[in-house]
Amino acid sequence: MKVSTQSRHLSKGTAEEIDGQLRPVIGGLASGIVMCNGEGTIVHVNGEFERMSRYEPGALLGQPLDVLVPARLEKAFKLQRQAYLERKQGHRLCGVDASVLRMDGSEFQVALDVNPIDVQGTPWVIISVADMTERRKVQEDFARIRDEAQRRSREIEQFVYTVSHDLKSPLVTSMSFLAFLKEDLAEGNFTAVHEAIQCLERAHSRMQELIENLMELSRIGHLELQLQPIQTQDFIHSVVQTLAENLRTKHLSIEVSDRLPIIVADPIRFQQIVENLISNALKYGVAGPDPRLKIFSQETDAEILLCFKDNGPGIPAEYHSKVFELFHRLGTDAEGTGVGLTIVSRAMQLHGGKVWIESSVGQGTEFWLAFPKRSDRLD
């Protein structure tokens, strides 16, 4: 910015006078202070602003105000500054959001209060600068906590419903069949007694499954991950072996790619993820004469992707996100407790990853897992 010799001399003398008067007043303020003359030259800054902007003491004096403006905002800033100075009467601006450029080239978010003053008939401005970086972080943290609290509140509502319905239902069933047992025993009808006992066993098994799933879900997030390299191919084959009997019962064949990568994950949590996805296929992906589940992988620059693809009935688009909600089941007569996929979602979040589905009705379902590639990965 070009400044005449006369203006420079006047600005320097006036700046020294003002500096001597203002330093005791604003030197210790918690807000940063920048004073500029009518030509946009910085004539005074306090120590707090120098700390914010990482400039050495006195380094900003005589510099154009533009040095604090990011390049992408220079044009807009000059237009705003010109419009401000062209106004006949000085006016105060409060709480103006802005980005300020530090000496090292980084940016930080601020709120500005711009106050006009008259110096020897020339309009100058005093700018009060409040660093909003921490406040914005607090606001973002608050929003995240609020959203999490709202999500938890919805889950508690769902939990109350589940306790009153899903847990109550087996109890009602049990009470009914206990009454039938008394009658059948009194009449000596042992065939009916055997059927009643089987119904009681199913009701109690469902109750036990739900309680165990809820207990497992409550532990997710409270345990520290024990990350280590996992050979996914061998690991998944091992899980498949433990579920062999269920697979034979449902006639579900599993094809595991022989090129699955190594991931860095917690073995216990990864086992939960794999078991729940295979169990989900056993419950919902076995419609048809030849149910199959394929497990394969892909890679991007930042992520390792695993896919569990079944050839079942598929899931309508409106349910793609809902299936990961706590206690959500596709249909009231569906198997399961509605907790398994929630466990998968929470476990993936713990790993810094994500899970989603790609599916359409009649075309099967793909469950995709995205694990971040880690710098500490040990191949």
mmCIF file of C-alpha atoms in Angstrom:
data_model
loop_
_atom_site.group_PDB
_atom_site.id
_atom_site.type_symbol
_atom_site.label_atom_id
_atom_site.label_comp_id
_atom_site.label_asym_id
_atom_site.label_seq_id
_atom_site.Cartn_x
_atom_site.Cartn_y
_atom_site.Cartn_z
ATOM 1 C CA MET A 1 0.000 0.000 0.000
ATOM 2 C CA LYS A 2 1.522 3.339 -1.073
ATOM 3 C CA VAL A 3 1.696 5.999 1.662
ATOM 4 C CA SER A 4 2.943 9.556 1.129
ATOM 5 C CA THR A 5 5.973 10.869 3.097
ATOM 6 C CA GLN A 6 3.813 13.487 4.837
ATOM 7 C CA SER A 7 1.199 10.927 5.817
ATOM 8 C CA ARG A 8 3.893 8.528 6.992
ATOM 9 C CA HIS A 9 5.482 11.221 9.184
ATOM 10 C CA LEU A 10 2.142 12.271 10.596
ATOM 11 C CA SER A 11 1.121 8.695 11.211
ATOM 12 C CA LYS A 12 4.347 7.870 12.994
ATOM 13 C CA GLY A 13 4.207 10.887 15.286
ATOM 14 C CA THR A 14 0.556 10.418 16.031
ATOM 15 C CA ALA A 15 1.070 6.702 16.561
ATOM 16 C CA GLU A 16 3.800 7.327 19.129
ATOM 17 C CA GLU A 17 1.589 9.772 20.985
ATOM 18 C CA ILE A 18 -1.355 7.389 20.952
ATOM 19 C CA ASP A 19 0.860 4.452 21.868
ATOM 20 C CA GLY A 20 2.025 6.261 24.989
ATOM 21 C CA GLN A 21 -1.546 7.039 25.988
ATOM 22 C CA LEU A 22 -3.099 3.670 25.161
ATOM 23 C CA ARG A 23 -0.444 1.184 26.202
ATOM 24 C CA PRO A 24 -1.292 1.340 29.943
ATOM 25 C CA VAL A 25 -4.999 1.030 29.118
ATOM 26 C CA ILE A 26 -5.167 -1.746 26.526
ATOM 27 C CA GLY A 27 -1.836 -3.493 26.954
ATOM 28 C CA GLY A 28 -3.223 -6.037 29.399
ATOM 29 C CA LEU A 29 -6.658 -6.573 27.841
ATOM 30 C CA ALA A 30 -7.730 -10.161 27.217
ATOM 31 C CA SER A 31 -8.905 -9.199 23.722
ATOM 32 C CA GLY A 32 -6.502 -8.422 20.932
ATOM 33 C CA ILE A 33 -6.365 -4.769 19.841
ATOM 34 C CA VAL A 34 -5.365 -3.444 16.425
ATOM 35 C CA MET A 35 -5.419 0.268 15.554
ATOM 36 C CA CYS A 36 -5.246 1.471 11.955
ATOM 37 C CA ASN A 37 -5.108 4.901 10.382
ATOM 38 C CA GLY A 38 -7.345 5.973 7.548
ATOM 39 C CA GLU A 39 -4.978 4.514 4.971
ATOM 40 C CA GLY A 40 -5.180 1.041 6.476
ATOM 41 C CA THR A 41 -1.751 1.114 8.092
ATOM 42 C CA ILE A 42 -1.369 -0.593 11.462
ATOM 43 C CA VAL A 43 -0.207 1.976 14.020
ATOM 44 C CA HIS A 44 -0.761 0.069 17.258
ATOM 45 C CA VAL A 45 -1.298 -3.511 18.434
ATOM 46 C CA ASN A 46 -1.345 -4.879 21.948
ATOM 47 C CA GLY A 47 0.530 -7.913 23.252
ATOM 48 C CA GLU A 48 -2.533 -10.156 23.216
ATOM 49 C CA PHE A 49 -3.041 -9.705 19.488
ATOM 50 C CA GLU A 50 0.656 -10.327 18.850
ATOM 51 C CA ARG A 51 0.304 -13.550 20.817
ATOM 52 C CA MET A 52 -2.780 -14.558 18.792
ATOM 53 C CA SER A 53 -1.183 -13.776 15.433
ATOM 54 C CA ARG A 54 2.287 -15.075 16.448
ATOM 55 C CA TYR A 55 4.065 -11.870 15.411
ATOM 56 C CA GLU A 56 7.111 -10.590 17.231
ATOM 57 C CA PRO A 57 6.534 -7.437 19.330
ATOM 58 C CA GLY A 58 6.394 -4.394 17.068
ATOM 59 C CA ALA A 59 6.598 -6.414 13.830
ATOM 60 C CA LEU A 60 3.131 -5.350 12.670
ATOM 61 C CA LEU A 61 3.624 -1.622 13.167
ATOM 62 C CA GLY A 62 3.643 0.212 9.842
ATOM 63 C CA GLN A 63 2.328 -2.854 7.997
ATOM 64 C CA PRO A 64 -0.858 -2.635 5.918
ATOM 65 C CA LEU A 65 -3.860 -4.279 7.545
ATOM 66 C CA ASP A 66 -4.021 -6.519 4.469
ATOM 67 C CA VAL A 67 -1.175 -8.677 5.819
ATOM 68 C CA LEU A 68 -3.688 -10.138 8.283
ATOM 69 C CA VAL A 69 -6.210 -11.030 5.558
ATOM 70 C CA PRO A 70 -6.082 -14.469 3.829
ATOM 71 C CA ALA A 71 -5.447 -14.137 0.093
ATOM 72 C CA ARG A 72 -8.805 -15.658 -0.808
ATOM 73 C CA LEU A 73 -10.570 -12.868 1.135
ATOM 74 C CA GLU A 74 -8.441 -9.870 0.055
ATOM 75 C CA LYS A 75 -10.796 -8.623 -2.667
ATOM 76 C CA ALA A 76 -13.888 -8.776 -0.466
ATOM 77 C CA PHE A 77 -11.985 -7.178 2.435
ATOM 78 C CA LYS A 78 -10.859 -4.185 0.341
ATOM 79 C CA LEU A 79 -14.414 -3.584 -0.879
ATOM 80 C CA GLN A 80 -15.783 -3.751 2.656
ATOM 81 C CA ARG A 81 -13.052 -1.466 4.001
ATOM 82 C CA GLN A 82 -13.628 1.109 1.245
ATOM 83 C CA ALA A 83 -17.400 1.060 1.837
ATOM 84 C CA TYR A 84 -16.804 1.548 5.560
ATOM 85 C CA LEU A 85 -14.474 4.538 5.103
ATOM 86 C CA GLU A 86 -16.725 6.216 2.523
ATOM 87 C CA ARG A 87 -19.574 6.541 4.967
ATOM 88 C CA LYS A 88 -20.039 10.113 6.132
ATOM 89 C CA GLN A 89 -20.289 9.220 9.802
ATOM 90 C CA GLY A 90 -18.208 6.642 11.574
ATOM 91 C CA HIS A 91 -20.173 3.685 12.848
ATOM 92 C CA ARG A 92 -19.430 0.771 15.107
ATOM 93 C CA LEU A 93 -19.528 -2.839 13.942
ATOM 94 C CA CYS A 94 -19.961 -5.570 16.545
ATOM 95 C CA GLY A 95 -19.408 -9.320 16.405
ATOM 96 C CA VAL A 96 -18.156 -9.507 12.819
ATOM 97 C CA ASP A 97 -16.979 -13.031 11.988
ATOM 98 C CA ALA A 98 -13.655 -13.114 10.169
ATOM 99 C CA SER A 99 -10.586 -15.207 9.410
ATOM 100 C CA VAL A 100 -7.185 -13.758 10.369
ATOM 101 C CA LEU A 101 -3.854 -14.799 8.912
ATOM 102 C CA ARG A 102 -1.066 -15.546 11.357
ATOM 103 C CA MET A 103 2.578 -14.813 10.639
ATOM 104 C CA ASP A 104 3.199 -18.505 9.875
ATOM 105 C CA GLY A 105 0.434 -18.542 7.245
ATOM 106 C CA SER A 106 -2.151 -20.423 9.286
ATOM 107 C CA GLU A 107 -5.629 -19.004 9.887
ATOM 108 C CA PHE A 108 -7.743 -18.591 12.986
ATOM 109 C CA GLN A 109 -11.362 -17.596 13.445
ATOM 110 C CA VAL A 110 -12.177 -14.331 15.243
ATOM 111 C CA ALA A 111 -15.037 -12.020 16.145
ATOM 112 C CA LEU A 112 -14.302 -8.316 15.515
ATOM 113 C CA ASP A 113 -15.636 -5.142 17.082
ATOM 114 C CA VAL A 114 -14.737 -2.162 14.863
ATOM 115 C CA ASN A 115 -14.829 1.259 16.551
ATOM 116 C CA PRO A 116 -14.202 4.507 14.634
ATOM 117 C CA ILE A 117 -12.197 7.352 16.167
ATOM 118 C CA ASP A 118 -11.233 10.774 14.850
ATOM 119 C CA VAL A 119 -7.527 11.613 14.819
ATOM 120 C CA GLN A 120 -6.707 15.161 13.676
ATOM 121 C CA GLY A 121 -9.792 15.146 11.481
ATOM 122 C CA THR A 122 -8.928 11.782 9.928
ATOM 123 C CA PRO A 123 -11.034 8.640 10.508
ATOM 124 C CA TRP A 124 -9.075 5.866 12.221
ATOM 125 C CA VAL A 125 -10.368 2.600 13.628
ATOM 126 C CA ILE A 126 -9.712 0.526 16.707
ATOM 127 C CA ILE A 127 -10.422 -3.151 16.165
ATOM 128 C CA SER A 128 -11.055 -5.439 19.121
ATOM 129 C CA VAL A 129 -10.269 -9.071 18.223
ATOM 130 C CA ALA A 130 -11.645 -12.087 20.111
ATOM 131 C CA ASP A 131 -10.156 -15.462 19.199
ATOM 132 C CA MET A 132 -13.089 -17.768 18.456
ATOM 133 C CA THR A 133 -11.050 -20.936 17.901
ATOM 134 C CA GLU A 134 -11.648 -22.373 21.353
ATOM 135 C CA ARG A 135 -15.211 -21.086 21.496
ATOM 136 C CA ARG A 136 -15.979 -22.707 18.144
ATOM 137 C CA LYS A 137 -14.446 -25.923 19.384
ATOM 138 C CA VAL A 138 -16.586 -25.734 22.511
ATOM 139 C CA GLN A 139 -19.653 -25.072 20.367
ATOM 140 C CA GLU A 140 -18.821 -28.023 18.118
ATOM 141 C CA ASP A 141 -18.219 -30.254 21.141
ATOM 142 C CA PHE A 142 -21.500 -29.087 22.653
ATOM 143 C CA ALA A 143 -23.363 -29.833 19.417
ATOM 144 C CA ARG A 144 -21.767 -33.280 19.254
ATOM 145 C CA ILE A 145 -22.663 -33.993 22.902
ATOM 146 C CA ARG A 146 -26.195 -32.697 22.324
ATOM 147 C CA ASP A 147 -26.649 -34.927 19.276
ATOM 148 C CA GLU A 148 -25.233 -37.889 21.197
ATOM 149 C CA ALA A 149 -27.570 -37.172 24.121
ATOM 150 C CA GLN A 150 -30.539 -37.007 21.756
ATOM 151 C CA ARG A 151 -29.501 -40.288 20.178
ATOM 152 C CA ARG A 152 -29.117 -41.895 23.582
ATOM 153 C CA SER A 153 -32.514 -40.528 24.599
ATOM 154 C CA ARG A 154 -34.093 -42.161 21.564
ATOM 155 C CA GLU A 155 -32.328 -45.397 22.413
ATOM 156 C CA ILE A 156 -33.610 -45.252 25.988
ATOM 157 C CA GLU A 157 -37.135 -44.821 24.639
ATOM 158 C CA GLN A 158 -36.573 -47.822 22.387
ATOM 159 C CA PHE A 159 -35.090 -49.732 25.293
ATOM 160 C CA VAL A 160 -38.141 -49.041 27.461
ATOM 161 C CA TYR A 161 -40.341 -50.257 24.632
ATOM 162 C CA THR A 162 -38.235 -53.388 24.230
ATOM 163 C CA VAL A 163 -38.299 -54.158 27.936
ATOM 164 C CA SER A 164 -42.054 -53.689 28.014
ATOM 165 C CA HIS A 165 -42.655 -55.660 24.830
ATOM 166 C CA ASP A 166 -39.847 -57.995 23.776
ATOM 167 C CA LEU A 167 -38.948 -59.089 27.302
ATOM 168 C CA LYS A 168 -42.531 -59.087 28.482
ATOM 169 C CA SER A 169 -43.654 -61.271 25.594
ATOM 170 C CA PRO A 170 -41.596 -64.341 26.635
ATOM 171 C CA LEU A 171 -42.758 -63.861 30.223
ATOM 172 C CA VAL A 172 -46.394 -63.816 29.135
ATOM 173 C CA THR A 173 -45.736 -66.910 27.025
ATOM 174 C CA SER A 174 -44.080 -68.636 29.973
ATOM 175 C CA MET A 175 -46.962 -67.855 32.330
ATOM 176 C CA SER A 176 -49.479 -69.165 29.806
ATOM 177 C CA PHE A 177 -47.654 -72.442 29.218
ATOM 178 C CA LEU A 178 -47.053 -72.931 32.923
ATOM 179 C CA ALA A 179 -50.824 -72.866 33.314
ATOM 180 C CA PHE A 180 -51.166 -75.340 30.451
ATOM 181 C CA LEU A 181 -48.532 -77.567 32.077
ATOM 182 C CA LYS A 182 -50.537 -77.781 35.277
ATOM 183 C CA GLU A 183 -53.645 -78.792 33.366
ATOM 184 C CA ASP A 184 -51.802 -81.279 31.137
ATOM 185 C CA LEU A 185 -50.005 -82.872 34.099
ATOM 186 C CA ALA A 186 -53.278 -83.205 35.977
ATOM 187 C CA GLU A 187 -54.826 -84.890 32.961
ATOM 188 C CA GLY A 188 -51.734 -87.013 32.234
ATOM 189 C CA ASN A 189 -51.409 -85.567 28.732
ATOM 190 C CA PHE A 190 -47.631 -85.935 28.453
ATOM 191 C CA THR A 191 -47.507 -85.169 24.711
ATOM 192 C CA ALA A 192 -48.928 -81.729 25.435
ATOM 193 C CA VAL A 193 -46.522 -81.388 28.381
ATOM 194 C CA HIS A 194 -43.571 -81.993 26.058
ATOM 195 C CA GLU A 195 -44.833 -79.373 23.577
ATOM 196 C CA ALA A 196 -45.352 -76.838 26.373
ATOM 197 C CA ILE A 197 -41.803 -77.386 27.641
ATOM 198 C CA GLN A 198 -40.415 -76.777 24.142
ATOM 199 C CA CYS A 199 -42.352 -73.518 23.916
ATOM 200 C CA LEU A 200 -41.007 -72.490 27.311
ATOM 201 C CA GLU A 201 -37.455 -73.260 26.208
ATOM 202 C CA ARG A 202 -37.845 -71.110 23.061
ATOM 203 C CA ALA A 203 -39.301 -68.225 25.059
ATOM 204 C CA HIS A 204 -36.499 -68.369 27.624
ATOM 205 C CA SER A 205 -33.829 -68.685 24.923
ATOM 206 C CA ARG A 206 -35.107 -65.546 23.222
ATOM 207 C CA MET A 207 -35.104 -63.675 26.529
ATOM 208 C CA GLN A 208 -31.559 -64.830 27.263
ATOM 209 C CA GLU A 209 -30.360 -63.808 23.784
ATOM 210 C CA LEU A 210 -31.810 -60.338 24.150
ATOM 211 C CA ILE A 211 -30.329 -59.823 27.621
ATOM 212 C CA GLU A 212 -26.897 -61.016 26.482
ATOM 213 C CA ASN A 213 -26.977 -58.747 23.410
ATOM 214 C CA LEU A 214 -27.945 -55.754 25.527
ATOM 215 C CA MET A 215 -25.137 -56.474 27.968
ATOM 216 C CA GLU A 216 -22.644 -56.746 25.098
ATOM 217 C CA LEU A 217 -23.881 -53.496 23.582
ATOM 218 C CA SER A 218 -23.474 -51.733 26.939
ATOM 219 C CA ARG A 219 -19.805 -52.767 26.999
ATOM 220 C CA ILE A 220 -19.091 -51.356 23.541
ATOM 221 C CA GLY A 221 -17.199 -48.085 23.959
ATOM 222 C CA HIS A 222 -16.217 -48.730 27.579
ATOM 223 C CA LEU A 223 -13.335 -51.050 26.772
ATOM 224 C CA GLU A 224 -10.052 -49.904 25.288
ATOM 225 C CA LEU A 225 -9.327 -51.394 21.878
ATOM 226 C CA GLN A 226 -6.391 -53.786 21.682
ATOM 227 C CA LEU A 227 -5.329 -53.064 18.106
ATOM 228 C CA GLN A 228 -3.162 -55.541 16.253
ATOM 229 C CA PRO A 229 -2.665 -56.782 12.674
ATOM 230 C CA ILE A 230 -5.310 -59.359 11.694
ATOM 231 C CA GLN A 231 -5.119 -61.751 8.783
ATOM 232 C CA THR A 232 -8.773 -61.358 7.798
ATOM 233 C CA GLN A 233 -8.931 -64.443 5.594
ATOM 234 C CA ASP A 234 -7.785 -66.872 8.322
ATOM 235 C CA PHE A 235 -9.785 -65.001 10.956
ATOM 236 C CA ILE A 236 -13.059 -65.143 9.025
ATOM 237 C CA HIS A 237 -12.557 -68.828 8.181
ATOM 238 C CA SER A 238 -12.198 -69.480 11.915
ATOM 239 C CA VAL A 239 -15.452 -67.651 12.687
ATOM 240 C CA VAL A 240 -17.231 -69.551 9.909
ATOM 241 C CA GLN A 241 -16.133 -72.845 11.485
ATOM 242 C CA THR A 242 -17.704 -71.882 14.822
ATOM 243 C CA LEU A 243 -21.017 -71.247 13.029
ATOM 244 C CA ALA A 244 -20.843 -74.384 10.877
ATOM 245 C CA GLU A 245 -23.879 -76.097 12.424
ATOM 246 C CA ASN A 246 -26.123 -73.056 11.929
ATOM 247 C CA LEU A 247 -24.880 -72.704 8.367
ATOM 248 C CA ARG A 248 -25.763 -76.319 7.600
ATOM 249 C CA THR A 249 -29.213 -75.922 9.157
ATOM 250 C CA LYS A 250 -30.016 -72.915 6.972
ATOM 251 C CA HIS A 251 -28.132 -74.358 3.942
ATOM 252 C CA LEU A 252 -26.116 -71.136 3.677
ATOM 253 C CA SER A 253 -22.835 -71.471 1.770
ATOM 254 C CA ILE A 254 -20.066 -68.924 2.388
ATOM 255 C CA GLU A 255 -17.417 -68.026 -0.149
ATOM 256 C CA VAL A 256 -14.415 -66.228 1.359
ATOM 257 C CA SER A 257 -12.020 -64.512 -1.042
ATOM 258 C CA ASP A 258 -8.446 -65.799 -0.945
ATOM 259 C CA ARG A 259 -7.121 -62.237 -1.295
ATOM 260 C CA LEU A 260 -8.422 -60.610 1.861
ATOM 261 C CA PRO A 261 -6.012 -58.011 3.268
ATOM 262 C CA ILE A 262 -4.464 -57.491 6.678
ATOM 263 C CA ILE A 263 -6.284 -54.931 8.818
ATOM 264 C CA VAL A 264 -5.401 -53.336 12.152
ATOM 265 C CA ALA A 265 -8.267 -54.014 14.536
ATOM 266 C CA ASP A 266 -9.271 -55.336 17.939
ATOM 267 C CA PRO A 267 -9.689 -59.136 17.529
ATOM 268 C CA ILE A 268 -12.614 -59.401 19.960
ATOM 269 C CA ARG A 269 -14.538 -56.541 18.364
ATOM 270 C CA PHE A 270 -13.738 -57.740 14.844
ATOM 271 C CA GLN A 271 -15.044 -61.189 15.755
ATOM 272 C CA GLN A 272 -18.282 -59.564 16.959
ATOM 273 C CA ILE A 273 -18.580 -57.705 13.668
ATOM 274 C CA VAL A 274 -18.067 -60.833 11.548
ATOM 275 C CA GLU A 275 -20.337 -63.042 13.686
ATOM 276 C CA ASN A 276 -23.159 -60.501 13.630
ATOM 277 C CA LEU A 277 -22.953 -59.990 9.869
ATOM 278 C CA ILE A 278 -22.985 -63.739 9.213
ATOM 279 C CA SER A 279 -25.812 -64.206 11.731
ATOM 280 C CA ASN A 280 -27.712 -61.431 9.981
ATOM 281 C CA ALA A 281 -27.333 -63.306 6.684
ATOM 282 C CA LEU A 282 -28.624 -66.470 8.380
ATOM 283 C CA LYS A 283 -31.727 -64.614 9.547
ATOM 284 C CA TYR A 284 -32.531 -62.407 6.572
ATOM 285 C CA GLY A 285 -30.426 -63.470 3.588
ATOM 286 C CA VAL A 286 -31.442 -67.101 3.129
ATOM 287 C CA ALA A 287 -34.588 -66.705 1.034
ATOM 288 C CA GLY A 288 -34.372 -68.846 -2.087
ATOM 289 C CA PRO A 289 -33.162 -72.344 -2.945
ATOM 290 C CA ASP A 290 -29.417 -71.585 -2.941
ATOM 291 C CA PRO A 291 -28.547 -69.005 -0.271
ATOM 292 C CA ARG A 292 -24.970 -67.736 -0.564
ATOM 293 C CA LEU A 293 -22.767 -65.212 1.208
ATOM 294 C CA LYS A 294 -19.638 -63.838 -0.483
ATOM 295 C CA ILE A 295 -16.934 -62.053 1.499
ATOM 296 C CA PHE A 296 -14.416 -60.001 -0.489
ATOM 297 C CA SER A 297 -12.389 -56.799 -0.213
ATOM 298 C CA GLN A 298 -11.392 -53.592 -1.956
ATOM 299 C CA GLU A 299 -8.897 -50.858 -1.122
ATOM 300 C CA THR A 300 -8.757 -47.088 -1.518
ATOM 301 C CA ASP A 301 -5.905 -44.721 -0.720
ATOM 302 C CA ALA A 302 -7.199 -44.241 2.821
ATOM 303 C CA GLU A 303 -9.357 -47.280 3.623
ATOM 304 C CA ILE A 304 -9.584 -51.054 3.504
ATOM 305 C CA LEU A 305 -13.076 -52.195 2.551
ATOM 306 C CA LEU A 306 -14.647 -55.566 3.385
ATOM 307 C CA CYS A 307 -17.952 -56.606 1.833
ATOM 308 C CA PHE A 308 -20.433 -59.272 3.015
ATOM 309 C CA LYS A 309 -22.756 -59.856 0.057
ATOM 310 C CA ASP A 310 -25.788 -62.165 0.245
ATOM 311 C CA ASN A 311 -28.286 -63.153 -2.454
ATOM 312 C CA GLY A 312 -31.326 -62.736 -0.224
ATOM 313 C CA PRO A 313 -34.505 -60.692 -0.721
ATOM 314 C CA GLY A 314 -32.746 -57.311 -0.386
ATOM 315 C CA ILE A 315 -33.653 -54.276 1.709
ATOM 316 C CA PRO A 316 -35.696 -51.269 0.512
ATOM 317 C CA ALA A 317 -33.743 -47.997 0.356
ATOM 318 C CA GLU A 318 -35.769 -46.342 3.129
ATOM 319 C CA TYR A 319 -34.446 -48.920 5.621
ATOM 320 C CA HIS A 320 -30.738 -48.689 4.721
ATOM 321 C CA SER A 321 -29.847 -46.500 7.717
ATOM 322 C CA LYS A 322 -32.601 -47.731 10.029
ATOM 323 C CA VAL A 323 -31.247 -51.295 10.171
ATOM 324 C CA PHE A 324 -28.364 -50.053 12.347
ATOM 325 C CA GLU A 325 -30.702 -48.453 14.883
ATOM 326 C CA LEU A 326 -31.126 -50.178 18.218
ATOM 327 C CA PHE A 327 -33.899 -52.827 18.261
ATOM 328 C CA HIS A 328 -34.860 -52.183 14.647
ATOM 329 C CA ARG A 329 -36.060 -55.280 12.815
ATOM 330 C CA LEU A 330 -37.543 -55.585 9.339
ATOM 331 C CA GLY A 331 -41.010 -56.778 10.266
ATOM 332 C CA THR A 332 -42.494 -57.759 13.609
ATOM 333 C CA ASP A 333 -42.153 -61.463 12.825
ATOM 334 C CA ALA A 334 -38.442 -61.205 11.978
ATOM 335 C CA GLU A 335 -35.887 -63.253 13.847
ATOM 336 C CA GLY A 336 -33.295 -61.723 16.125
ATOM 337 C CA THR A 337 -33.320 -59.010 18.746
ATOM 338 C CA GLY A 338 -32.516 -55.931 16.664
ATOM 339 C CA VAL A 339 -29.225 -55.408 18.516
ATOM 340 C CA GLY A 340 -26.654 -57.208 16.341
ATOM 341 C CA LEU A 341 -26.255 -54.582 13.613
ATOM 342 C CA THR A 342 -26.143 -51.828 16.235
ATOM 343 C CA ILE A 343 -23.159 -53.641 17.773
ATOM 344 C CA VAL A 344 -21.520 -53.743 14.319
ATOM 345 C CA SER A 345 -22.061 -50.007 13.840
ATOM 346 C CA ARG A 346 -20.706 -49.098 17.287
ATOM 347 C CA ALA A 347 -17.669 -51.352 16.890
ATOM 348 C CA MET A 348 -16.830 -49.777 13.523
ATOM 349 C CA GLN A 349 -17.108 -46.292 15.031
ATOM 350 C CA LEU A 350 -14.658 -47.335 17.746
ATOM 351 C CA HIS A 351 -12.177 -48.305 15.019
ATOM 352 C CA GLY A 352 -12.589 -44.932 13.330
ATOM 353 C CA GLY A 353 -14.393 -46.640 10.466
ATOM 354 C CA LYS A 354 -17.947 -46.984 9.216
ATOM 355 C CA VAL A 355 -20.503 -49.495 7.952
ATOM 356 C CA TRP A 356 -23.214 -49.084 5.350
ATOM 357 C CA ILE A 357 -25.383 -51.201 3.093
ATOM 358 C CA GLU A 358 -26.065 -51.262 -0.625
ATOM 359 C CA SER A 359 -29.213 -53.135 -1.529
ATOM 360 C CA SER A 360 -32.416 -53.150 -3.506
ATOM 361 C CA VAL A 361 -35.443 -55.394 -3.324
ATOM 362 C CA GLY A 362 -34.819 -58.763 -5.002
ATOM 363 C CA GLN A 363 -31.100 -58.060 -5.575
ATOM 364 C CA GLY A 364 -29.548 -59.191 -2.300
ATOM 365 C CA THR A 365 -27.689 -57.028 0.205
ATOM 366 C CA GLU A 366 -24.084 -55.849 0.513
ATOM 367 C CA PHE A 367 -22.775 -54.847 3.956
ATOM 368 C CA TRP A 368 -19.643 -52.734 3.548
ATOM 369 C CA LEU A 369 -17.055 -52.173 6.291
ATOM 370 C CA ALA A 370 -14.470 -49.396 5.930
ATOM 371 C CA PHE A 371 -11.385 -49.665 8.146
ATOM 372 C CA PRO A 372 -8.929 -46.749 8.017
ATOM 373 C CA LYS A 373 -5.419 -47.547 6.896
ATOM 374 C CA ARG A 374 -3.153 -46.888 9.866
ATOM 375 C CA SER A 375 0.420 -45.614 9.942
ATOM 376 C CA ASP A 376 1.141 -48.130 12.718
ATOM 377 C CA ARG A 377 0.030 -51.076 10.536
ATOM 378 C CA LEU A 378 2.406 -54.041 10.776
ATOM 379 C CA ASP A 379 2.361 -56.137 7.599
#
